[in-house]
């Protein structure tokens, strides 16, 4: 569908989804339409791996993309609900603020990077650096995640039903990581932590929100040892003067 | 000095007193030295160039009467709302967190009064600076601290930061003293930690990715505002060319003497190349691509102090210059009135560079409310506006003397170099000769 000047503009408030065929409509037109909509639902056909689809949403619109997408799909999403029936390229839902982004396939690098809120669900696997620098988003991955996932993760939850690659949670701050399978290795300052009842309950809620069937009791939790939070300063002069004072 | 023929105390050139003090400090603490400001050692700088002025073969413009334009437009080709600056000097990105909110407000007020832009930093946008900046550039940094689409949409331009002159290849730093509750909340970090921010962007790795990233940012803001790319001066020819290829409307090149809020001293003094060497290389890339003084603008930074520096940067081919340290000094940094307090901190007015400490007596590089309350943002803004006014008048004075009706008409042909190094780096002849080493 290509809204020509003489056609009535699509009415996204109607219950029927507006269909946009990217074989005919440009990304710019699609995103402009999505940014102008206050509500309603859209169905996007023929995405053909295009980049930056449905990025910058700022309203309760729902977008269903039929096919695989390129980089930065649903980037900086706020309130919107975006689903992809396919795979996603780098930076899926990067810096998401709120709302939900779900893909049925797998995502490559940096899925959910720097996300501040909302929920990202990847039914397949995620590549390296999933949840890098995450700042409050919840990410649930049905499969496995690649190396350096949750690098410098600041806040939020990363749930992995499969395995995690090398250096999980390197230099992590306060984010919580739950992994059901094997962790190839933990990164600097990341440690396994006790799964207390409140963590089991939180994980159960996340799995439920993501629509994933799994027993929270099967997961292990990882987080920060907080050993990198402050520089270690070995103040020898102060120690010596204290010793002198004491003697 | 008595000269009794005996040896005097002789300081080693190699192991001078600062070198010895640093070895002792390192041995005592086991941590590298971190400080603010920029490179302090002697470097080839723009002082090593002079203008030739008009003469028999060049016709000057009348000092006060003939018009000499100073405006700059950025992003006219691609952005619905290009940035329009009245003067060719902008305020560089300095974060709230490294600076007090009063300092950010003063920078916004001063820049706005003179019709130029100010820039956020590695810590997000505060309401104070948005409110007081008529043109605000929003930095998009590797850390993405405080990054959000609402602020992105209320920015007048977006600056993707790849690097900084003080530390090309290094990430940010903000020590625990400055991570107060407000700063911690804006960055989603625990209060009081020594924050080290990422040196690489989390979701793109090379220029091909950056091109897609820039398109995403343009889509999010509906192609409203220009996009800059800031690089530390390391390989300015290639970095500029790649930034242009990635789709930047402006390239900001920050030389090694560029200021910082907190960086390892070894980085400040030993990584990157001087501004005088970086500008001509960036210009060469823009010329090669046919966008110089056209579609893509060049903003030069790092050690800009005077209208002479601004004019020289423009003559070498920049479209505007950007200032950090000088702007802080203008609003009150290193104020001699606080000399006693600087001395109590083991320094003195005019020397103090511990921006990382949060103890700034002038209330600028601090988050301590009792200190920051000392900075009156209105007075600070007026001081900055006055200073920017002087930079502009000086730049115009030189441009008129060179016969230019717009400051952007200054050109390398107007310059000569005082040293062989400066001639080689700036690619202008050694004064009194036609010799450009290496040309
Ligand atoms: C206190 C302070 C904080 C800074 N913070 C940032 C920052 O957050 N992001 C950035 O790109 N550059 C930052 N810079 C570097 C400036 O943007 C600019 O590149 C540099 O100050 C220019 O050199 P000059 O200080 O010699 O004018 C900072 C500089 C200072 C002095």
XYZ file of C-alpha atoms and ligand atoms in Angstrom:
717
model
C 0.000 0.000 0.000
C 1.348 3.371 -0.930
C -0.678 6.305 0.386
C -0.827 8.590 -2.640
C -1.977 12.165 -2.157
C -5.436 11.520 -3.545
C -6.069 8.449 -1.403
C -7.587 8.700 2.043
C -4.827 8.256 4.631
C -4.900 4.917 6.439
C -6.975 4.903 9.577
C -4.876 3.181 12.213
C -7.559 3.629 14.869
C -9.764 1.075 13.179
C -9.582 -2.422 14.595
C -8.316 -3.773 11.292
C -4.590 -3.625 10.831
C -3.278 -1.239 8.210
C -1.110 -3.205 5.809
C 2.077 -1.625 4.523
C 3.984 -3.407 1.782
C 7.637 -2.395 1.789
C 7.816 -3.582 -1.781
C 5.838 -0.448 -2.586
C 6.303 1.872 0.370
C 9.643 3.242 1.524
C 11.022 2.830 5.014
C 10.738 6.580 5.452
C 7.026 6.522 4.664
C 6.442 3.564 6.967
C 8.278 5.143 9.893
C 6.576 8.503 9.345
C 3.209 6.780 9.405
C 4.126 4.924 12.594
C 5.385 8.115 14.264
C 2.172 9.940 13.416
C -0.154 7.194 14.621
C -1.471 7.521 18.157
C -2.832 3.977 18.298
C -3.847 1.106 16.067
C -2.106 -1.784 14.431
C 0.023 -2.197 11.357
C 1.101 -5.202 9.359
C 4.314 -4.808 7.395
C 4.988 -7.038 4.404
C 8.219 -7.689 2.501
C 10.701 -6.179 4.978
C 13.534 -7.949 3.095
C 16.069 -7.248 5.818
C 15.650 -3.466 5.684
C 17.342 -1.477 8.451
C 15.735 0.825 11.001
C 12.199 -0.464 10.610
C 9.666 0.694 13.194
C 12.319 2.616 15.125
C 11.435 5.535 17.362
C 7.834 4.534 18.095
C 6.291 6.731 20.747
C 2.696 5.535 21.089
C 0.681 2.412 21.806
C 0.761 1.175 18.259
C 1.325 -2.426 17.406
C 3.392 -3.466 14.435
C 3.698 -6.951 13.044
C 6.508 -7.450 10.547
C 6.175 -10.485 8.284
C 9.727 -11.475 7.488
C 13.285 -10.826 8.573
C 14.586 -7.368 9.392
C 18.002 -5.675 9.296
C 19.762 -3.530 11.871
C 18.098 -1.546 14.646
C 14.555 -2.784 14.206
C 12.328 -1.137 16.852
C 15.273 0.977 18.046
C 14.453 3.269 20.985
C 10.939 1.866 21.136
C 8.629 3.610 23.586
C 5.191 2.149 24.340
C 4.922 0.374 21.005
C 4.580 -3.332 20.529
C 6.615 -4.696 17.643
C 6.756 -8.306 16.559
C 8.882 -9.815 13.850
C 8.052 -13.118 12.230
C 11.610 -13.830 11.251
C 15.170 -13.003 12.240
C 16.685 -9.659 13.156
C 20.031 -7.994 12.431
C 22.291 -6.055 14.783
C 20.860 -3.911 17.564
C 17.315 -5.247 17.754
C 15.324 -2.909 20.041
C 18.478 -0.992 20.960
C 17.857 1.489 23.760
C 14.223 0.377 24.142
C 12.449 2.508 26.759
C 9.156 0.642 27.214
C 6.710 -1.553 25.309
C 7.472 -4.966 23.877
C 9.564 -6.276 21.023
C 9.329 -9.944 20.103
C 10.896 -11.964 17.330
C 10.143 -15.546 16.415
C 13.586 -16.196 14.977
C 17.115 -15.320 16.067
C 18.858 -11.996 16.518
C 22.458 -11.173 15.662
C 24.762 -8.874 17.649
C 23.824 -6.466 20.421
C 20.154 -7.344 20.786
C 18.503 -5.109 23.361
C 21.707 -3.049 23.720
C 21.465 -0.217 26.280
C 17.723 -0.838 26.697
C 16.236 1.196 29.536
C 12.883 -0.515 30.000
C 10.250 -2.677 28.357
C 10.553 -6.291 27.295
C 12.485 -7.907 24.449
C 11.679 -11.522 23.633
C 13.857 -13.511 21.251
C 12.379 -16.918 20.650
C 15.498 -18.218 18.902
C 19.131 -17.468 19.729
C 20.884 -14.153 20.190
C 24.416 -13.446 18.967
C 27.254 -11.774 20.786
C 26.804 -8.840 23.164
C 23.139 -9.474 23.825
C 22.055 -6.941 26.461
C 25.319 -4.984 26.303
C 25.162 -1.923 28.602
C 21.507 -2.707 29.368
C 19.979 -0.095 31.665
C 16.713 -1.576 32.888
C 15.264 -3.598 30.019
C 14.131 -7.198 30.464
C 15.418 -9.548 27.776
C 14.239 -13.143 27.478
C 16.014 -15.423 25.019
C 14.484 -18.812 24.219
C 17.762 -20.190 22.868
C 21.372 -19.284 23.632
C 23.326 -16.037 23.713
C 26.768 -15.339 22.239
C 29.973 -14.152 23.827
C 30.268 -10.938 25.843
C 26.553 -10.836 26.537
C 25.491 -8.409 29.277
C 28.863 -6.644 29.001
C 28.770 -3.640 31.377
C 25.094 -4.409 32.020
C 23.806 -1.774 34.406
C 20.242 -2.745 35.288
C 17.412 -5.004 34.189
C 17.191 -8.752 33.661
C 18.622 -11.051 31.025
C 17.012 -14.489 30.951
C 18.579 -17.197 28.799
C 16.840 -20.544 28.435
C 19.781 -22.056 26.568
C 23.526 -21.529 27.046
C 25.667 -18.414 27.327
C 28.906 -17.841 25.420
C 32.265 -16.742 26.818
C 32.718 -13.777 29.165
C 29.127 -13.469 30.253
C 28.483 -10.311 32.271
C 31.960 -8.846 31.955
C 32.274 -5.651 34.058
C 28.614 -5.974 35.030
C 26.952 -3.491 37.368
C 23.537 -4.202 38.891
C 21.784 -6.167 36.134
C 20.597 -9.697 36.924
C 21.402 -12.604 34.649
C 19.516 -15.924 34.706
C 20.834 -18.819 32.627
C 19.320 -22.284 32.431
C 22.044 -23.964 30.391
C 25.829 -23.816 30.478
C 27.884 -20.683 30.791
C 31.079 -21.008 28.789
C 32.848 -18.545 31.071
C 32.074 -15.528 33.215
C 33.672 -12.176 32.424
C 35.643 -9.979 34.833
C 33.816 -9.281 38.064
C 30.822 -11.499 37.206
C 29.943 -14.198 39.742
C 27.279 -16.783 40.329
C 24.848 -15.683 43.001
C 22.377 -17.412 45.229
C 18.896 -17.907 43.778
C 16.741 -16.645 46.638
C 12.943 -16.916 46.651
C 12.538 -13.332 45.432
C 14.710 -14.150 42.415
C 12.683 -17.260 41.643
C 9.516 -15.177 41.829
C 10.947 -12.419 39.625
C 12.141 -14.979 37.089
C 8.737 -16.670 37.053
C 7.129 -13.318 36.232
C 9.618 -12.678 33.425
C 9.073 -16.108 31.895
C 5.360 -15.616 32.129
C 5.496 -12.166 30.512
C 7.594 -13.614 27.715
C 5.264 -16.575 27.288
C 8.090 -19.055 27.829
C 7.575 -22.443 29.447
C 10.402 -23.151 31.876
C 10.877 -23.992 35.521
C 12.536 -21.054 37.327
C 14.153 -23.579 39.633
C 16.326 -24.812 36.741
C 18.149 -21.484 36.362
C 21.277 -20.110 37.921
C 21.701 -16.441 38.708
C 24.765 -14.294 37.961
C 25.611 -10.740 38.864
C 28.368 -8.398 39.909
C 31.018 -9.152 42.515
C 31.272 -5.343 42.723
C 35.036 -5.638 42.790
C 35.522 -3.131 39.983
C 33.265 -0.448 41.408
C 36.109 1.602 42.827
C 39.754 1.918 41.936
C 42.004 0.098 44.324
C 44.447 2.588 45.789
C 47.290 1.263 47.912
C 48.141 4.333 50.000
C 51.517 3.333 51.434
C 52.377 6.825 52.693
C 49.166 7.020 54.721
C 49.825 3.580 56.157
C 53.366 4.504 57.177
C 52.327 7.727 58.841
C 49.572 5.881 60.703
C 52.173 3.367 61.862
C 54.460 6.151 63.008
C 51.637 7.760 64.938
C 50.752 4.469 66.586
C 54.325 3.801 67.720
C 73.691 33.060 42.599
C 77.280 32.688 43.664
C 79.717 31.412 41.138
C 82.470 29.777 43.184
C 83.320 27.372 40.427
C 81.542 24.490 42.188
C 78.767 22.439 40.647
C 75.249 23.863 41.196
C 72.286 21.640 41.842
C 71.535 20.289 38.426
C 68.125 18.957 37.519
C 68.089 16.044 35.140
C 66.362 16.828 31.855
C 65.259 13.225 31.625
C 64.348 12.755 35.283
C 63.076 16.248 36.083
C 61.248 16.960 39.350
C 57.812 16.121 37.922
C 59.065 12.811 36.577
C 60.517 11.966 39.980
C 57.334 13.026 41.742
C 55.291 10.855 39.430
C 57.448 7.784 40.004
C 57.091 8.321 43.751
C 53.338 8.840 43.467
C 52.953 5.703 41.353
C 55.024 3.676 43.811
C 52.921 4.907 46.679
C 49.488 4.220 45.234
C 49.588 1.595 42.497
C 47.173 3.574 40.349
C 47.793 5.707 37.311
C 47.427 9.461 37.605
C 44.023 10.719 36.565
C 43.349 14.397 36.006
C 41.374 16.917 33.979
C 42.391 19.755 31.610
C 44.355 18.765 28.459
C 47.955 18.105 27.455
C 50.287 20.395 29.389
C 53.553 19.695 27.664
C 54.895 21.849 24.854
C 53.367 20.926 21.508
C 53.317 22.485 18.055
C 50.303 24.800 18.312
C 48.544 27.430 16.250
C 50.885 30.080 17.731
C 53.461 28.625 15.381
C 51.532 30.159 12.480
C 51.126 33.837 11.533
C 48.821 35.653 9.155
C 50.387 37.569 6.318
C 47.743 40.311 6.192
C 47.099 42.433 3.126
C 49.838 44.243 1.243
C 50.493 45.557 -2.266
C 48.930 42.545 -3.855
C 46.053 42.067 -1.366
C 43.301 44.548 -0.536
C 42.194 44.763 3.131
C 38.697 45.568 4.341
C 37.958 48.545 6.590
C 38.311 47.466 10.224
C 34.971 48.532 11.667
C 32.779 49.404 8.733
C 32.943 46.791 6.050
C 30.886 43.751 6.721
C 32.620 40.510 7.462
C 30.216 37.610 7.843
C 30.616 35.056 10.618
C 27.641 32.722 10.216
C 27.787 28.957 9.651
C 25.005 26.627 8.527
C 25.265 22.902 9.244
C 23.147 20.167 7.721
C 21.308 22.194 5.077
C 21.448 19.292 2.611
C 19.745 16.653 4.699
C 18.117 18.081 7.806
C 14.737 19.795 7.794
C 16.041 22.074 10.558
C 19.708 22.824 9.853
C 21.803 24.342 12.613
C 22.360 28.037 12.015
C 25.170 29.595 14.020
C 25.797 33.339 14.110
C 29.457 32.901 15.010
C 32.032 30.271 14.038
C 32.723 29.207 17.636
C 30.708 26.553 19.479
C 30.770 25.187 23.005
C 32.089 21.615 23.067
C 30.420 18.673 24.782
C 30.990 18.588 28.527
C 28.805 16.363 30.618
C 26.529 17.226 33.451
C 28.255 15.143 36.077
C 31.686 16.389 35.153
C 30.220 19.905 35.398
C 27.678 21.289 37.847
C 24.219 22.124 36.574
C 25.016 25.779 37.205
C 28.006 25.514 34.881
C 25.894 23.822 32.202
C 23.338 26.584 32.514
C 26.029 29.293 32.258
C 27.396 27.664 29.094
C 23.909 27.550 27.611
C 23.200 31.171 28.468
C 26.487 32.467 27.084
C 26.272 30.475 23.871
C 22.651 31.441 23.285
C 23.364 35.128 23.840
C 25.885 34.950 21.013
C 23.759 32.816 18.712
C 25.822 29.681 18.925
C 25.395 26.132 20.135
C 26.291 24.267 23.255
C 26.608 20.506 23.608
C 25.566 17.879 26.169
C 28.099 15.227 27.220
C 28.589 11.751 28.564
C 25.718 11.881 31.019
C 22.589 12.884 29.178
C 20.672 16.117 28.815
C 19.517 18.173 31.784
C 16.453 20.375 31.741
C 18.621 23.329 32.821
C 20.796 23.135 29.738
C 17.932 22.465 27.332
C 16.022 25.416 28.713
C 18.958 27.811 28.491
C 20.441 26.704 25.171
C 18.812 28.008 22.023
C 20.807 25.474 19.993
C 21.699 22.300 21.833
C 23.723 19.455 20.332
C 22.961 16.088 21.958
C 25.868 13.691 22.202
C 25.402 10.036 21.315
C 28.211 8.278 23.151
C 29.407 4.698 23.623
C 28.087 4.647 27.207
C 24.618 5.864 26.149
C 24.192 7.199 29.672
C 20.857 8.981 29.880
C 20.194 8.384 26.181
C 16.499 8.484 25.370
C 14.337 9.270 22.356
C 12.543 12.207 24.004
C 15.772 14.122 24.480
C 16.896 13.026 21.028
C 13.808 14.634 19.591
C 14.272 17.852 21.538
C 17.857 18.253 20.409
C 18.859 20.629 17.619
C 21.591 18.290 16.385
C 23.000 14.883 17.274
C 26.728 14.304 17.728
C 27.897 10.699 17.495
C 31.037 10.623 19.600
C 33.652 8.195 18.369
C 36.502 9.756 20.275
C 37.932 12.740 22.055
C 41.265 14.470 21.471
C 42.390 13.981 25.048
C 41.986 10.212 24.692
C 41.428 8.785 21.220
C 40.592 5.148 21.823
C 39.655 5.635 25.458
C 36.338 5.685 27.255
C 35.001 8.120 29.813
C 35.665 8.317 33.490
C 33.830 9.909 36.356
C 35.125 9.233 39.823
C 32.948 8.344 42.757
C 33.061 11.780 44.362
C 30.979 13.082 41.481
C 28.468 10.237 41.192
C 25.833 11.828 43.379
C 22.264 10.646 43.454
C 21.172 12.820 40.539
C 24.186 11.913 38.419
C 23.867 8.221 39.304
C 20.192 8.197 38.472
C 20.726 9.880 35.097
C 23.360 7.273 34.246
C 21.636 4.268 35.927
C 24.694 3.710 38.117
C 25.166 3.088 41.822
C 26.044 6.255 43.749
C 29.736 6.667 44.572
C 31.294 4.166 42.178
C 34.290 5.097 40.034
C 32.543 5.050 36.700
C 34.464 3.959 33.636
C 32.433 4.291 30.480
C 32.771 2.250 27.354
C 35.250 3.185 24.645
C 33.342 1.416 21.870
C 29.774 1.844 20.797
C 27.679 -1.114 21.901
C 25.783 -1.665 18.671
C 28.047 -0.749 15.798
C 31.632 -1.566 15.029
C 32.845 0.101 11.837
C 31.985 2.797 9.317
C 29.545 0.575 7.429
C 27.586 -0.002 10.619
C 27.835 3.678 11.498
C 26.160 4.554 8.236
C 23.184 2.379 9.190
C 23.230 3.820 12.708
C 23.100 7.372 11.361
C 20.149 6.417 9.178
C 18.375 4.992 12.216
C 18.961 8.207 14.171
C 17.661 10.232 11.238
C 14.572 8.033 11.065
C 13.899 8.377 14.784
C 13.970 12.172 14.562
C 12.181 12.177 11.204
C 15.189 13.730 9.411
C 14.721 16.952 11.341
C 18.224 17.712 12.622
C 21.841 17.405 11.450
C 24.138 14.633 12.595
C 27.756 15.253 13.538
C 30.513 12.725 14.085
C 33.216 13.620 16.606
C 36.634 11.988 16.453
C 39.789 12.421 18.456
C 42.674 13.452 16.219
C 44.438 10.199 15.451
C 44.112 9.463 11.720
C 42.064 12.493 10.699
C 42.307 11.893 6.947
C 40.762 8.436 7.151
C 38.457 9.198 10.051
C 37.021 12.214 8.275
C 36.595 10.361 5.001
C 34.835 7.491 6.764
C 32.608 9.861 8.747
C 31.560 11.519 5.496
C 30.908 8.145 3.925
C 28.793 7.218 6.941
C 26.637 10.250 6.241
C 27.742 12.904 8.729
C 26.656 16.512 8.179
C 29.595 17.727 10.238
C 32.836 16.197 11.417
C 34.286 17.388 14.695
C 38.037 16.811 14.945
C 39.438 17.232 18.442
C 43.222 17.609 18.689
C 45.367 15.998 21.390
C 45.520 19.122 23.528
C 41.729 18.988 23.909
C 40.412 19.177 27.446
C 38.881 16.393 29.485
C 37.073 16.036 32.770
C 39.049 13.003 33.901
C 41.532 10.889 31.988
C 44.715 9.009 32.671
C 47.633 11.443 32.361
C 49.483 8.971 30.146
C 46.595 9.202 27.690
C 46.308 13.001 27.814
C 49.978 13.567 27.109
C 50.844 10.708 24.781
C 47.939 9.729 22.541
C 46.697 11.614 19.513
C 48.120 14.333 17.307
C 48.020 18.121 17.766
C 45.184 20.220 16.366
C 47.487 22.046 13.953
C 48.360 18.711 12.343
C 44.829 17.361 12.341
C 42.908 20.126 10.578
C 44.754 20.008 7.226
C 44.381 16.235 7.060
C 40.643 16.423 7.715
C 40.362 19.143 5.078
C 42.248 16.999 2.586
C 39.654 14.254 3.062
C 36.757 16.687 2.635
C 38.344 18.108 -0.524
C 38.938 14.645 -1.952
C 35.260 13.927 -1.495
C 34.178 17.279 -2.892
C 32.330 18.344 0.252
C 34.728 20.890 1.762
C 33.053 24.224 2.601
C 29.928 22.583 1.251
C 27.766 19.673 2.233
C 29.893 18.562 5.206
C 31.211 21.052 7.724
C 34.397 20.705 9.744
C 34.527 21.772 13.369
C 38.006 21.907 14.896
C 38.699 21.683 18.614
C 41.573 21.240 21.019
C 43.432 24.157 22.552
C 41.460 27.005 20.960
C 42.007 30.104 23.125
C 41.714 33.275 21.087
C 40.328 34.840 17.943
C 43.741 34.242 16.395
C 43.335 30.517 17.019
C 39.814 30.567 15.584
C 40.990 32.469 12.503
C 43.904 30.076 11.990
C 41.632 27.047 12.320
C 39.314 28.569 9.716
C 42.212 29.487 7.435
C 43.410 25.893 7.574
C 39.947 24.909 6.395
C 37.683 24.384 9.403
C 34.199 25.912 9.243
C 34.003 26.522 12.975
C 36.052 26.014 16.117
C 34.820 24.514 19.347
C 35.989 25.335 22.858
C 35.921 23.480 26.148
C 38.683 24.566 28.536
C 38.568 28.205 27.428
C 34.813 28.321 28.025
C 35.300 26.968 31.552
C 37.972 29.584 32.238
C 35.640 32.267 30.884
C 32.884 31.314 33.321
C 35.297 31.261 36.260
C 37.534 28.188 36.300
C 40.925 28.860 37.971
C 39.683 32.236 39.236
C 42.558 33.998 41.097
C 39.963 35.061 43.688
C 39.980 31.453 44.912
C 43.761 31.165 44.980
C 43.847 30.401 48.707
C 41.497 27.512 48.209
C 43.351 26.165 45.198
C 46.511 26.268 47.315
C 44.806 24.339 50.080
C 44.130 21.682 47.448
C 47.839 21.542 46.688
C 47.585 23.648 43.545
C 47.162 27.329 42.679
C 44.880 29.449 40.533
C 46.057 29.064 36.970
C 47.444 25.571 37.553
C 44.539 23.591 38.942
C 43.588 20.589 36.813
C 41.947 18.163 39.236
C 38.575 18.328 37.493
C 38.062 14.674 38.453
C 38.077 15.426 42.179
C 34.821 17.301 42.505
C 36.458 19.865 44.797
C 36.442 22.826 42.393
C 36.428 26.041 44.476
C 34.877 27.880 41.513
C 31.864 25.548 41.567
C 32.262 24.396 37.955
C 33.686 20.859 37.868
C 31.870 19.700 40.974
C 28.668 18.097 42.172
C 29.037 19.471 45.710
C 26.051 21.797 46.152
C 27.907 24.087 48.545
C 30.584 24.664 45.904
C 28.393 24.768 42.814
C 26.160 27.372 44.489
C 29.113 29.749 44.156
C 28.694 29.884 40.392
C 26.024 32.366 39.356
C 24.817 31.022 35.985
C 23.642 34.454 34.834
C 26.995 36.117 35.508
C 28.818 33.070 34.147
C 26.712 33.267 30.996
C 27.509 36.955 30.566
C 31.218 36.294 30.944
C 31.069 33.569 28.331
C 29.083 35.782 25.953
C 31.670 38.549 26.354
C 34.478 36.136 25.695
C 32.756 34.706 22.602
C 32.186 38.274 21.438
C 35.917 38.966 21.696
C 36.803 35.748 19.850
C 34.446 36.792 17.070
C 35.737 40.375 16.859
C 39.315 39.148 16.780
C 38.527 36.625 14.065
C 36.846 39.327 12.007
C 39.751 41.713 12.545
C 42.144 39.205 11.073
C 39.780 38.244 8.263
C 39.344 41.899 7.262
C 43.091 42.443 7.366
C 43.362 39.560 4.931
C 40.694 41.141 2.751
C 37.923 38.648 3.461
C 34.258 39.619 3.563
C 33.393 36.396 5.383
C 35.560 34.620 7.928
C 35.122 31.372 6.013
C 37.060 32.922 3.115
C 40.270 32.720 5.137
C 42.604 30.226 3.462
C 46.014 28.573 3.935
C 47.453 31.101 1.497
C 46.942 33.726 4.244
C 49.319 31.876 6.579
C 53.033 31.339 7.120
C 54.727 29.062 9.638
C 57.344 30.029 12.202
C 58.787 26.568 12.645
C 59.633 23.767 10.287
C 57.369 21.423 12.259
C 54.402 23.767 12.011
C 55.036 24.219 8.296
C 55.091 20.470 7.748
C 51.980 19.855 9.828
C 49.899 22.816 8.679
C 51.172 22.463 5.106
C 51.914 26.185 4.783
C 55.345 27.637 3.904
C 57.973 28.529 6.455
C 57.761 32.328 6.850
C 59.882 34.176 4.328
C 60.253 31.132 2.104
C 58.093 29.180 -0.279
C 59.097 25.954 1.433
C 56.532 23.495 2.719
C 58.415 20.503 4.071
C 57.162 17.311 2.511
C 55.076 19.040 -0.133
C 35.245 19.215 31.874
C 35.227 18.602 30.502
C 34.284 17.623 30.205
C 34.246 17.055 28.947
N 33.283 16.109 28.664
C 33.185 15.610 27.406
C 32.128 14.739 27.058
O 31.287 14.395 27.874
N 32.055 14.304 25.779
C 32.970 14.704 24.822
O 32.853 14.303 23.666
N 33.974 15.517 25.134
C 34.096 15.994 26.392
N 35.083 16.903 26.680
C 35.983 17.359 25.582
C 35.396 18.581 24.885
O 34.189 18.260 24.239
C 36.331 19.147 23.822
O 36.610 18.147 22.880
C 37.627 19.698 24.375
O 37.412 20.317 25.611
C 38.206 20.692 23.386
O 39.477 21.124 23.776
P 39.734 22.434 24.663
O 39.333 22.074 26.039
O 41.200 22.641 24.554
O 38.933 23.540 24.109
C 35.166 17.469 27.952
C 36.103 18.460 28.257
C 36.154 19.036 29.509
C 37.169 20.106 29.781
